[in-house]
PDB file of C-alpha atoms in Angstrom:
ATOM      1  CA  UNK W   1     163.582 121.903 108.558  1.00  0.00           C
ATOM      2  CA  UNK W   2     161.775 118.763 108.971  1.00  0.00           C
ATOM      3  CA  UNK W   3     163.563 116.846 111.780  1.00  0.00           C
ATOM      4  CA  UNK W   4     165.222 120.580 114.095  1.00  0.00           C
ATOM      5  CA  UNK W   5     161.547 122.389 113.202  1.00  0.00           C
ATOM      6  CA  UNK W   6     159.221 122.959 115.986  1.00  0.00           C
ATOM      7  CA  UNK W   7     156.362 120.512 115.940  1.00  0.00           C
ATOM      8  CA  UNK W   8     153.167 121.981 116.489  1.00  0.00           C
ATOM      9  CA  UNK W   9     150.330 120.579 118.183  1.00  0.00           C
ATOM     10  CA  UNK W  10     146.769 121.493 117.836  1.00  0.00           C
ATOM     11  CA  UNK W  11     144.934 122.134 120.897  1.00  0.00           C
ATOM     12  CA  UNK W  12     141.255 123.776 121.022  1.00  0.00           C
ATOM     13  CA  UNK W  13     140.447 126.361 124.096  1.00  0.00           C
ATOM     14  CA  UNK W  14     141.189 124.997 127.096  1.00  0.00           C
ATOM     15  CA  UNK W  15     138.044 123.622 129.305  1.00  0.00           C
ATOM     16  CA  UNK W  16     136.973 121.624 131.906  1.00  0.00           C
ATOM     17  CA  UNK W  17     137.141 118.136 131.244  1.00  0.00           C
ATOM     18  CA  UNK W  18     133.506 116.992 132.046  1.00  0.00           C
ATOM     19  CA  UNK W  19     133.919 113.405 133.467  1.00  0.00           C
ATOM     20  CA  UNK W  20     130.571 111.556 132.656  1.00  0.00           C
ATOM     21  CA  UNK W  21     130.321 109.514 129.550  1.00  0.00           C
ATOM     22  CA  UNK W  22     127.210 108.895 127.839  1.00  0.00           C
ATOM     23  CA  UNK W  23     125.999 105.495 127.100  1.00  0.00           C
ATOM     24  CA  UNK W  24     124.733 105.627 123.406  1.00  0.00           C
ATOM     25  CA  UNK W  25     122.436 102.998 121.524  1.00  0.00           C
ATOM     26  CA  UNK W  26     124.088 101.981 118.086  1.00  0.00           C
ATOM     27  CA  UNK W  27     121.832 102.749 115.591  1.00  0.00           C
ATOM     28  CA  UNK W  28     121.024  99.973 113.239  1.00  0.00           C
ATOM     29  CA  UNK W  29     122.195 101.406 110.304  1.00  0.00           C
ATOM     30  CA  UNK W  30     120.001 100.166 106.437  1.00  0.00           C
ATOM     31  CA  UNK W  31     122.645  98.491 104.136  1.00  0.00           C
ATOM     32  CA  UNK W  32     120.787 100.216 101.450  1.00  0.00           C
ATOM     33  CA  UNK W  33     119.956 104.045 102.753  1.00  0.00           C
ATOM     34  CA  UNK W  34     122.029 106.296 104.948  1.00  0.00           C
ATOM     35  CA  UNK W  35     121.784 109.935 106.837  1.00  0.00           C
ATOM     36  CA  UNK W  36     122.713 112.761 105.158  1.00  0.00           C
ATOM     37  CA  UNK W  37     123.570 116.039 107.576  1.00  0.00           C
ATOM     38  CA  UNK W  38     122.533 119.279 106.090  1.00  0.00           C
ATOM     39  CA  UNK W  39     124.207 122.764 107.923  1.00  0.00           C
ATOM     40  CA  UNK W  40     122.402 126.268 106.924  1.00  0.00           C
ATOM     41  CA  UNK W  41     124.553 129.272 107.286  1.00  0.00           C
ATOM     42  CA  UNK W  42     123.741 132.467 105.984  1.00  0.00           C
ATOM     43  CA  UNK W  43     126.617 131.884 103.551  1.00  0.00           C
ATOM     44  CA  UNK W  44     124.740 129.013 102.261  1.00  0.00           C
ATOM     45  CA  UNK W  45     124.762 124.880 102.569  1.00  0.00           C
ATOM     46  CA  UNK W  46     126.972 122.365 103.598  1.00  0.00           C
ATOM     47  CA  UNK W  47     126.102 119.167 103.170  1.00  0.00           C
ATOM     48  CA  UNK W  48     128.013 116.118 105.019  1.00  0.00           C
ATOM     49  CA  UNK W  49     127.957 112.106 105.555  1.00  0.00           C
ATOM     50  CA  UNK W  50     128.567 110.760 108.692  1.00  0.00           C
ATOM     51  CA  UNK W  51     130.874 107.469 108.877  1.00  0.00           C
ATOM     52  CA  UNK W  52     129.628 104.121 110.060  1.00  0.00           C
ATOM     53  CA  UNK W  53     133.350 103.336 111.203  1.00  0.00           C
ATOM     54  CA  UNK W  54     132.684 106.207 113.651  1.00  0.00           C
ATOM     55  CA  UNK W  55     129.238 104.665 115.174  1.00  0.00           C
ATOM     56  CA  UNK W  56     129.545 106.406 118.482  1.00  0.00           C
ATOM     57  CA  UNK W  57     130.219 109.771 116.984  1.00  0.00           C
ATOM     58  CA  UNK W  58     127.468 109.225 114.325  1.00  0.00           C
ATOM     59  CA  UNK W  59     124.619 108.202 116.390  1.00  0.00           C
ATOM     60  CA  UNK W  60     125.200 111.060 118.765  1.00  0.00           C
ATOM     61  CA  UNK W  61     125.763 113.446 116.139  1.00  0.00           C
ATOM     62  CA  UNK W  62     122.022 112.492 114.829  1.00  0.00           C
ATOM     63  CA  UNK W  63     120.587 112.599 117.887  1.00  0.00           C
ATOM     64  CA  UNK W  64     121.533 115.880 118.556  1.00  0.00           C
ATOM     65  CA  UNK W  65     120.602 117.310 115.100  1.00  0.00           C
ATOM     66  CA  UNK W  66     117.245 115.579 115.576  1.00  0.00           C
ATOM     67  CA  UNK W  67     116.123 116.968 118.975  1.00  0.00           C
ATOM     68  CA  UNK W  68     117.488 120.791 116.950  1.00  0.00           C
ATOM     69  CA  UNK W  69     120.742 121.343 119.584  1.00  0.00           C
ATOM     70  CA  UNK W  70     122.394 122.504 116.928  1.00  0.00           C
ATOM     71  CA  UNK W  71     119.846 124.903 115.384  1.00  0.00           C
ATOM     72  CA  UNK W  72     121.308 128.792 116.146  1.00  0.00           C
ATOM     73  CA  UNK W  73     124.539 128.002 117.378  1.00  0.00           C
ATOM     74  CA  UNK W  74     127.365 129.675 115.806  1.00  0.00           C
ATOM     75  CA  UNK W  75     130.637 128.488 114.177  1.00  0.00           C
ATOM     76  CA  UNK W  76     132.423 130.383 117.422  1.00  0.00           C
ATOM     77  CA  UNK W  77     136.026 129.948 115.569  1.00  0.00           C
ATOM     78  CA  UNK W  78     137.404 130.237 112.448  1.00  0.00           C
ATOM     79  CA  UNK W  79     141.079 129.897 110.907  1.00  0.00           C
ATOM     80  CA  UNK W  80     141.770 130.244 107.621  1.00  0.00           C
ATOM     81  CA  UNK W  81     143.854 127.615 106.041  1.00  0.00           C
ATOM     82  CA  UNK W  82     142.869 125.314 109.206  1.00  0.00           C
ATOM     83  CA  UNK W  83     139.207 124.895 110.364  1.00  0.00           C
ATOM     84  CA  UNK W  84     136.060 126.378 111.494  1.00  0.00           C
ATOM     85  CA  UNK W  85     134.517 125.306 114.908  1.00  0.00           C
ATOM     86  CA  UNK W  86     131.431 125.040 116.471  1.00  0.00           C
ATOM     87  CA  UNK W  87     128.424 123.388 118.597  1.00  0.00           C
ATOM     88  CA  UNK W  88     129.076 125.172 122.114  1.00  0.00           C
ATOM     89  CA  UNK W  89     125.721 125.937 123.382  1.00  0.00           C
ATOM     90  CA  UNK W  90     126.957 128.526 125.056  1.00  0.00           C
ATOM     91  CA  UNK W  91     127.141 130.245 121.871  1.00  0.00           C
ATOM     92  CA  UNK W  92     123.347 130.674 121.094  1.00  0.00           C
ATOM     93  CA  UNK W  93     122.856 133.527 123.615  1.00  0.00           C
ATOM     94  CA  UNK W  94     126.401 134.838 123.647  1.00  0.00           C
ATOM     95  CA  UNK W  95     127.371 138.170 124.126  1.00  0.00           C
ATOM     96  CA  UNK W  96     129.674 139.751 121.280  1.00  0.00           C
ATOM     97  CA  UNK W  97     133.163 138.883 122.252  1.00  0.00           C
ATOM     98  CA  UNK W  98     132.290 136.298 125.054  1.00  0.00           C
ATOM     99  CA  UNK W  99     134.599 134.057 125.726  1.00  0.00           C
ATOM    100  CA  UNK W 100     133.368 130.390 123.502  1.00  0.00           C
ATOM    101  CA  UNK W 101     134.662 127.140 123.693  1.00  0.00           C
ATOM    102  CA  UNK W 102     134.198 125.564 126.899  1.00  0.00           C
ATOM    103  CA  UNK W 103     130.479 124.138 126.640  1.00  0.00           C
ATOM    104  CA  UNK W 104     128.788 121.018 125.943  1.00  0.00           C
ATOM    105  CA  UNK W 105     126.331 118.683 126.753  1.00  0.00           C
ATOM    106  CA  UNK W 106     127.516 117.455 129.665  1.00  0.00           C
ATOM    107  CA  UNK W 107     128.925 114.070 128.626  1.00  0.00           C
ATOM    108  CA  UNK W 108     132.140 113.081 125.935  1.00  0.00           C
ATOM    109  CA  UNK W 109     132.068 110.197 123.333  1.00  0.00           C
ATOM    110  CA  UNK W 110     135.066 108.154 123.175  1.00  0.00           C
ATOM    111  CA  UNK W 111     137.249 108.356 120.250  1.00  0.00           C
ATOM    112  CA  UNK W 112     137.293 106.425 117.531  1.00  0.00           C
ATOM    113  CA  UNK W 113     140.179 106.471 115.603  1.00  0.00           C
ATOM    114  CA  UNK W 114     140.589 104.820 111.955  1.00  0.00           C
ATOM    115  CA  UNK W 115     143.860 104.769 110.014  1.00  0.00           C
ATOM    116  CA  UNK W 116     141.480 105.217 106.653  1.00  0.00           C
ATOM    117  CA  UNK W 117     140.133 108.430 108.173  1.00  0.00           C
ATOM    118  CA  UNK W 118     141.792 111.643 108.094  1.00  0.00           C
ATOM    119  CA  UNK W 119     141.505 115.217 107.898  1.00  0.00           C
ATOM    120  CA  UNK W 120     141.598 116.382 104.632  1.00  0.00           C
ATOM    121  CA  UNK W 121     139.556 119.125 103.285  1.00  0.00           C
ATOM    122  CA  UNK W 122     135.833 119.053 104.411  1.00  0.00           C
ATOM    123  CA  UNK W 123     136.182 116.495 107.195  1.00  0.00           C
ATOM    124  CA  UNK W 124     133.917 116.263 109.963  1.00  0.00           C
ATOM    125  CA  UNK W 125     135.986 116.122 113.007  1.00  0.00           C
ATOM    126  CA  UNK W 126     135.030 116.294 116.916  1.00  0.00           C
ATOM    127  CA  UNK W 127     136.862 118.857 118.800  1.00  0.00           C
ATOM    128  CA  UNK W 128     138.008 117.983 122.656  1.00  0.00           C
ATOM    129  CA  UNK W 129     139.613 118.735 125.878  1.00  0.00           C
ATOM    130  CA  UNK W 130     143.277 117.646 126.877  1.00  0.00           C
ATOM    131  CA  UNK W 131     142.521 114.187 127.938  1.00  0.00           C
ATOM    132  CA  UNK W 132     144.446 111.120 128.050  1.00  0.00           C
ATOM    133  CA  UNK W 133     142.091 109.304 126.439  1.00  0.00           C
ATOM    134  CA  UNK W 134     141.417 111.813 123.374  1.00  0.00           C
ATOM    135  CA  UNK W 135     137.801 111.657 124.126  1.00  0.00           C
ATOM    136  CA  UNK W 136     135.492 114.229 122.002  1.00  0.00           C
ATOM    137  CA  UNK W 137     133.333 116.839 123.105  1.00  0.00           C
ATOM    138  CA  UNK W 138     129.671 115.796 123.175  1.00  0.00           C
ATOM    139  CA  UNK W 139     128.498 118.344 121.152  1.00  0.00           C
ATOM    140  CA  UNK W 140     131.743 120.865 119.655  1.00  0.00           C
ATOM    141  CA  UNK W 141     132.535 119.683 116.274  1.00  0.00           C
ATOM    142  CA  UNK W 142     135.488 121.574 113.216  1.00  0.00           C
ATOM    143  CA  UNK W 143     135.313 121.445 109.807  1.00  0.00           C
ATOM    144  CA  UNK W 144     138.624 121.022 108.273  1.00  0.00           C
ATOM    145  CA  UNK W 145     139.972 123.635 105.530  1.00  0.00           C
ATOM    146  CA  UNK W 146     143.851 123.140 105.462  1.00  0.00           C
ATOM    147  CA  UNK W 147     146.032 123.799 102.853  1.00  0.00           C
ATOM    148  CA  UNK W 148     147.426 121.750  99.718  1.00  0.00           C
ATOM    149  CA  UNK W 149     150.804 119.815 100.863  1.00  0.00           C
ATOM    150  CA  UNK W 150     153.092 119.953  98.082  1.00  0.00           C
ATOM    151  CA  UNK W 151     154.823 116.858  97.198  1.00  0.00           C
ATOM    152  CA  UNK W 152     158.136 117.319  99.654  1.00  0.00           C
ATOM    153  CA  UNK W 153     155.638 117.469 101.858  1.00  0.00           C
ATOM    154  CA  UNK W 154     153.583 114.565 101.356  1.00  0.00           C
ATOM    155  CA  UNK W 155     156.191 112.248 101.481  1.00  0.00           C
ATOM    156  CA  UNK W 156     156.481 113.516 105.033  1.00  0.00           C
ATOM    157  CA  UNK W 157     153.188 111.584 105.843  1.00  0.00           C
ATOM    158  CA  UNK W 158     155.319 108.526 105.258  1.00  0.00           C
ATOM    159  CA  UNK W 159     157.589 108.649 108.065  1.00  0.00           C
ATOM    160  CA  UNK W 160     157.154 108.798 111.793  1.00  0.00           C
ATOM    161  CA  UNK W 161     159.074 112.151 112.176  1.00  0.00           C
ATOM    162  CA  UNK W 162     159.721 110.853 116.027  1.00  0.00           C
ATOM    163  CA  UNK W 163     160.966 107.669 115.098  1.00  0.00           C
ATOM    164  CA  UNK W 164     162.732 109.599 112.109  1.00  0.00           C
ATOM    165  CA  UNK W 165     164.711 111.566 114.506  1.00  0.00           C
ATOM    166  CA  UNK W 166     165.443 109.209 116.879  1.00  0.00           C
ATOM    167  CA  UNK W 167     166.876 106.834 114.637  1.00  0.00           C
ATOM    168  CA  UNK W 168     168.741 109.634 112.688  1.00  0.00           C
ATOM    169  CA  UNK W 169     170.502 110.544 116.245  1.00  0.00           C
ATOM    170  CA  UNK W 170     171.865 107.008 116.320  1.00  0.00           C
ATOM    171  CA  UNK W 171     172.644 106.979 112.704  1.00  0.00           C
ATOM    172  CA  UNK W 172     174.732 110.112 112.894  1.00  0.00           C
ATOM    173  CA  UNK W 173     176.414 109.286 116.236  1.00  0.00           C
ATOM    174  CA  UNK W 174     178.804 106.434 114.324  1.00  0.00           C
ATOM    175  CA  UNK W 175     181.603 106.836 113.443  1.00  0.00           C
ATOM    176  CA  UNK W 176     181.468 105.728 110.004  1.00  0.00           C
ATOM    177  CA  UNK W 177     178.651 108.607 109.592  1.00  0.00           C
ATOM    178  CA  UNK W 178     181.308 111.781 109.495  1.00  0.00           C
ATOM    179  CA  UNK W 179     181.212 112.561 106.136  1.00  0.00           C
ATOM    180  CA  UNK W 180     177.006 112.062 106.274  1.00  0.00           C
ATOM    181  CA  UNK W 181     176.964 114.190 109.458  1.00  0.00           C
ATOM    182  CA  UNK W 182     178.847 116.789 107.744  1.00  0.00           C
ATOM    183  CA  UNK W 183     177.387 117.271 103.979  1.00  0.00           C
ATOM    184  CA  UNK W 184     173.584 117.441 106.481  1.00  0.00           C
ATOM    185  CA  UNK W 185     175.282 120.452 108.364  1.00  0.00           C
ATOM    186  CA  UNK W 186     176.086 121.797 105.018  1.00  0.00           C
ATOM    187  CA  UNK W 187     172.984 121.698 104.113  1.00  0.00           C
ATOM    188  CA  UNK W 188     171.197 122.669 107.329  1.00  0.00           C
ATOM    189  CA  UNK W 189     173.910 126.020 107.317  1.00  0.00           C
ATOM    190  CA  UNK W 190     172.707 126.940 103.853  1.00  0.00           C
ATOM    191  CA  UNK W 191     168.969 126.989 104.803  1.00  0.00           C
ATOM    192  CA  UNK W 192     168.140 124.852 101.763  1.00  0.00           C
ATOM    193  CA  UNK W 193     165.407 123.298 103.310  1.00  0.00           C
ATOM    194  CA  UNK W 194     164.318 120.659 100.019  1.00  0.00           C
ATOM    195  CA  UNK W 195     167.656 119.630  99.863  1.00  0.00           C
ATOM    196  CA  UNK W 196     168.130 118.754 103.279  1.00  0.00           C
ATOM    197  CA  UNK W 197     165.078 117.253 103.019  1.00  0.00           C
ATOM    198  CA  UNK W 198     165.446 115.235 100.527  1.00  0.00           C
ATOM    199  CA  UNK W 199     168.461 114.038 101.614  1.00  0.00           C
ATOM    200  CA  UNK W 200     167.246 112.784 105.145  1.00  0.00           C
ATOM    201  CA  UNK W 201     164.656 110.955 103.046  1.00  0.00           C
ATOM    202  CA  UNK W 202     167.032 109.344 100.751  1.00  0.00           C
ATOM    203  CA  UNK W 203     168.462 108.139 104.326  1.00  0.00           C
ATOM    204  CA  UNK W 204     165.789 106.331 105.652  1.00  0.00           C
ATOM    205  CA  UNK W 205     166.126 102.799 104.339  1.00  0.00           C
ATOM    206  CA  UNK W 206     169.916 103.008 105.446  1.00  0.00           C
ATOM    207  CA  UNK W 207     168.811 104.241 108.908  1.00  0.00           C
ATOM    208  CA  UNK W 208     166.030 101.724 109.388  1.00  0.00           C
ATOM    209  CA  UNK W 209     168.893  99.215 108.493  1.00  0.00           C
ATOM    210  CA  UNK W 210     171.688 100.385 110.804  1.00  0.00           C
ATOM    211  CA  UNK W 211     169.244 101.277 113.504  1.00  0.00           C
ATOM    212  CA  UNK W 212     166.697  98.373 113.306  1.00  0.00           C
ATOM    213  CA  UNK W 213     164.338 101.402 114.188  1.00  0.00           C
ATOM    214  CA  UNK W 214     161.028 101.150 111.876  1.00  0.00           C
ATOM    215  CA  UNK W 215     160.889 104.653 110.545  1.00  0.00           C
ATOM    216  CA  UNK W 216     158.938 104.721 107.871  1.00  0.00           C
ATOM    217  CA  UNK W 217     154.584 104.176 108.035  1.00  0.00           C
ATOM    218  CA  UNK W 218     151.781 102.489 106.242  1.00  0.00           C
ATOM    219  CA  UNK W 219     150.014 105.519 104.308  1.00  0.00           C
ATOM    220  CA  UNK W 220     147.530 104.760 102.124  1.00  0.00           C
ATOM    221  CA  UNK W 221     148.396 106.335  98.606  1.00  0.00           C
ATOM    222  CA  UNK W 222     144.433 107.780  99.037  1.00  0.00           C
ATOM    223  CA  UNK W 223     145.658 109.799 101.965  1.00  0.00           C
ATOM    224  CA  UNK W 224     148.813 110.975 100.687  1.00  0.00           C
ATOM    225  CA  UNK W 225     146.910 112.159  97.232  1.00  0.00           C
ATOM    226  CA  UNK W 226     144.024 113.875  99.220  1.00  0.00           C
ATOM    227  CA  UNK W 227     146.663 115.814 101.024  1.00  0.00           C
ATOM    228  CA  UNK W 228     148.466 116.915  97.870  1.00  0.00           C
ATOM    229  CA  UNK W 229     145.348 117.560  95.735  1.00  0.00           C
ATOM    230  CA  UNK W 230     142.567 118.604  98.104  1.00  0.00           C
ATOM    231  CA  UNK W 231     144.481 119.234 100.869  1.00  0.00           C
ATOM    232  CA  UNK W 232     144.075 119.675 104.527  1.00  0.00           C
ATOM    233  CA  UNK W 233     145.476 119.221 107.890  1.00  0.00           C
ATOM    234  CA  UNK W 234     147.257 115.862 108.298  1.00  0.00           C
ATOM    235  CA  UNK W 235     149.221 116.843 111.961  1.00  0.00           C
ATOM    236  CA  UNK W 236     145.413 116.468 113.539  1.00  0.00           C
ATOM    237  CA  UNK W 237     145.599 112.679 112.567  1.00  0.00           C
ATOM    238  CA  UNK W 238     145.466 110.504 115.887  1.00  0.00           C
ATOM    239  CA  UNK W 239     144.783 112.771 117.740  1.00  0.00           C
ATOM    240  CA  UNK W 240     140.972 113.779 117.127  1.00  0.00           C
ATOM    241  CA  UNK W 241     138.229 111.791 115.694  1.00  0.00           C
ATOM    242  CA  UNK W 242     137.378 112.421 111.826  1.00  0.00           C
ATOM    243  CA  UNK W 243     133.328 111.200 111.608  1.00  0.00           C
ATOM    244  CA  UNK W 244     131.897 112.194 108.762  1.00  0.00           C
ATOM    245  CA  UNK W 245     132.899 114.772 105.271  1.00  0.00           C
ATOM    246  CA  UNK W 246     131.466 117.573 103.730  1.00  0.00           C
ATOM    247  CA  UNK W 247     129.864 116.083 100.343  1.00  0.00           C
ATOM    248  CA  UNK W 248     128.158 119.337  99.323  1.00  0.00           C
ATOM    249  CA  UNK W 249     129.261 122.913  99.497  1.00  0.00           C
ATOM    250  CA  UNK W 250     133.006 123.173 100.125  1.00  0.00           C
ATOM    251  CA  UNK W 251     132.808 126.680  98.899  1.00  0.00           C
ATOM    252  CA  UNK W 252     130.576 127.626 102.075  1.00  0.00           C
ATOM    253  CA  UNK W 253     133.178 126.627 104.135  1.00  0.00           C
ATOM    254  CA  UNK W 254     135.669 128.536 102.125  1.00  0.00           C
ATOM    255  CA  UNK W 255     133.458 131.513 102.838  1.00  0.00           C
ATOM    256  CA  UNK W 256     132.860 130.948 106.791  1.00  0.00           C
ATOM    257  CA  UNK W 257     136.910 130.257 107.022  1.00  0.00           C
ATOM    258  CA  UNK W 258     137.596 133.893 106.167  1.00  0.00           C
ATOM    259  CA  UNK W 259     135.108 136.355 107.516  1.00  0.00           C
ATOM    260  CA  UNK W 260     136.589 139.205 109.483  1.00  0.00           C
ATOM    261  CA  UNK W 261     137.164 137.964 113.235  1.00  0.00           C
ATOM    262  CA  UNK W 262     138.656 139.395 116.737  1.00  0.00           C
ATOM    263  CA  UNK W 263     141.977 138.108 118.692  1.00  0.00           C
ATOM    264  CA  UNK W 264     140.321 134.959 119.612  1.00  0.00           C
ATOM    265  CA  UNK W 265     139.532 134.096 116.124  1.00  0.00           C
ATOM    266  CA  UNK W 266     135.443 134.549 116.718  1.00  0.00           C
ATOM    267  CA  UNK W 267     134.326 136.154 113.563  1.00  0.00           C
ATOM    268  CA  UNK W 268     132.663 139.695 114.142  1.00  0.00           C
ATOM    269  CA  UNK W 269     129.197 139.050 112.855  1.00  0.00           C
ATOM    270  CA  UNK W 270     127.395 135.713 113.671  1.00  0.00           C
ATOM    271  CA  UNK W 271     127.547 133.029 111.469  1.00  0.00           C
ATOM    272  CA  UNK W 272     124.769 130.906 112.732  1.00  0.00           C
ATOM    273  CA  UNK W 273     124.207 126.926 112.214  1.00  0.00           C
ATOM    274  CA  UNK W 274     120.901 125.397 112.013  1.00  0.00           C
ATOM    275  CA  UNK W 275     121.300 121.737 111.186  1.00  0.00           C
ATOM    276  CA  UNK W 276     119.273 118.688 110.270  1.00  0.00           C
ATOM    277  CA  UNK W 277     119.313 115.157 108.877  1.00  0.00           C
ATOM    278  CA  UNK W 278     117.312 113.202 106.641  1.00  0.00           C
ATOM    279  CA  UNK W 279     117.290 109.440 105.797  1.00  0.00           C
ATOM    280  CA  UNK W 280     117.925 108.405 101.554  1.00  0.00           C
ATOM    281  CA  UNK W 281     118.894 105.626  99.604  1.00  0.00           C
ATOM    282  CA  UNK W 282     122.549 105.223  99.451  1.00  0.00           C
ATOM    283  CA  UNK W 283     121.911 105.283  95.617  1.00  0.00           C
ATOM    284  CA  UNK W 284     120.174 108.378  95.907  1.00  0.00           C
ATOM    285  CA  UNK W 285     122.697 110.335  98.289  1.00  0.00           C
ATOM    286  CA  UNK W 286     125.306 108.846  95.200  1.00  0.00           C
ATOM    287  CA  UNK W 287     123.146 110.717  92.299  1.00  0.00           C
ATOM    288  CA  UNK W 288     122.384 113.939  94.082  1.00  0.00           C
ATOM    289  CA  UNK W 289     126.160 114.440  95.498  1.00  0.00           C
ATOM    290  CA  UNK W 290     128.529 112.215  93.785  1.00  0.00           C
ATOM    291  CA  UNK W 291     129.559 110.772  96.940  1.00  0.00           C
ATOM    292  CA  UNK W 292     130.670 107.367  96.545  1.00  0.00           C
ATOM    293  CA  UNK W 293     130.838 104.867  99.115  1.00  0.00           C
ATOM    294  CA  UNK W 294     133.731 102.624  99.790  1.00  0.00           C
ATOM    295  CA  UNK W 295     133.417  98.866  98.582  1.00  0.00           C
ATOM    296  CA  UNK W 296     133.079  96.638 101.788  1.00  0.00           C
ATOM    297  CA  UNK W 297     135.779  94.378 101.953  1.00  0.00           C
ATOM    298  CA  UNK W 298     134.452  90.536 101.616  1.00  0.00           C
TER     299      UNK W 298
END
């Protein structure tokens, strides 16, 4: 049920929190030509574009990529229907079944969060530590796979399910709420969970009345179709930074997501990373991957 389920929070391995930030240089980004990122697997290619909304997380990214830290580290984590990790340089010489997770380069980046940035299939995401400040590893990075939401679903992205519950509590607690109170046990008994759904939804402008609580959010319609055609995994929004999308080769991270793996979801036979980027014309990049870029707002 949406508002008595257990909410579940994403959390990669636990590590040290490494307490030196790195000072990057901006890159000057061309108006006209932009880096594409291109990761070789022995499943085949993904190809990605890295976010200029994100320029902290971009320029380290390339800078990485460009002095080869990347090249023969392996994708140490895999989840079907979620992600598949990697960038811990630990992983290059690793030992099968050594413990992976916990390296980096020594510094974080701090996050950079954008409402028109989310993880839907084939985003480019920085993993992290538990920090108050949700600051990314310098180097660990996920690849989102997900799942298609179906449209109950979706219209979940439109509420704050915290808010939602808090200002259902209120709304049930008067009086003048019995016969509300009781048709939702009803409901709730029965395990019709669309129903009840759908009938806490049907709620909300009543309960944002009553309650003066703001329940509902601003969600772009782009976000909520991604999530219900593409799909992906919106619960990760907010809380880690999305920098860049697969443009190219979705299929290859189909593959990676389901290789055979142990307990700690590292997949039994390497799947190795070697990764570069190359400058092209923003026209270019357009013709050879259909990627379009968003109109910049005057």
């Amino acid at each position: 049920m949406v508002i008595f389920a257990r909410i579940f929070r994403f959390m990669f391995k636990p590590a040290i929190l490494v307490l030196l930030f790195a000072s990057f240089t901006t890159l000057s980004y061309s108006q006209k030509k932009d880096f594409v990122v291109t990761i070789k697997t022995s499943y085949g290619e993904m190809v990605a574009i890295l976010y200029n909304e994100t320029p902290k997380h971009k320029a380290n990214f390339i800078k990485l990529a460009q002095t080869h830290y990347f090249d023969s580290l392996l994708f140490h984590r895999v989840i079907a229907g979620f992600m598949i990790q990697g960038g811990d340089p630990d992983s290059k010489k690793a030992k099968p079944g050594e413990n992976l997770g916990s390296g980096g380069p020594g510094y974080t980046v701090d996050a950079e969060f954008n409402p028109r940035l989310f993880h839907k299939k084939g985003a480019l995401a920085a993993a992290r530590t538990n920090n108050p400040e949700k600051a990314s590893s310098g180097s660990q990075f996920y690849i989102v796979q997900g799942k298609v939401l179906t449209a109950a679903a979706a219209d979940e992205l439109k509420v704050d399910q915290a808010k939602l519950k808090q200002g259902l509590q209120q709304f049930l607690s008067k009086s003048e709420s019995v016969g509300i109170r009781d048709s939702l046990s009803k409901l709730y008994a029965l395990k019709t969970k669309d129903a009840f759904n759908q009938k806490i939804f049907s709620l909300v402008p009543q309960i944002e009345k009553e309650t003066g609580i703001k329940v509902t959010k601003d969600v772009s319609a782009e976000m909520v179709n991604a999530y219900s055609t593409v799909g992906g995994v919106p619960f990760l929004d907010g809380e880690y930074t999305v920098f860049g999308e697969v443009i190219k080769g979705l299929d290859v991270l189909d593959k990676i997501a389901v290789v055979k793996k142990d307990g700690a979801d590292q997949p039994l036979e390497d799947v190795r990373m070697f990764v570069s980027v190359k400058e092209l014309s923003k026209k270019k990049i357009t013709k050879l991957y259909g990627y379009q870029y968003p109109v910049a707002k005057k």
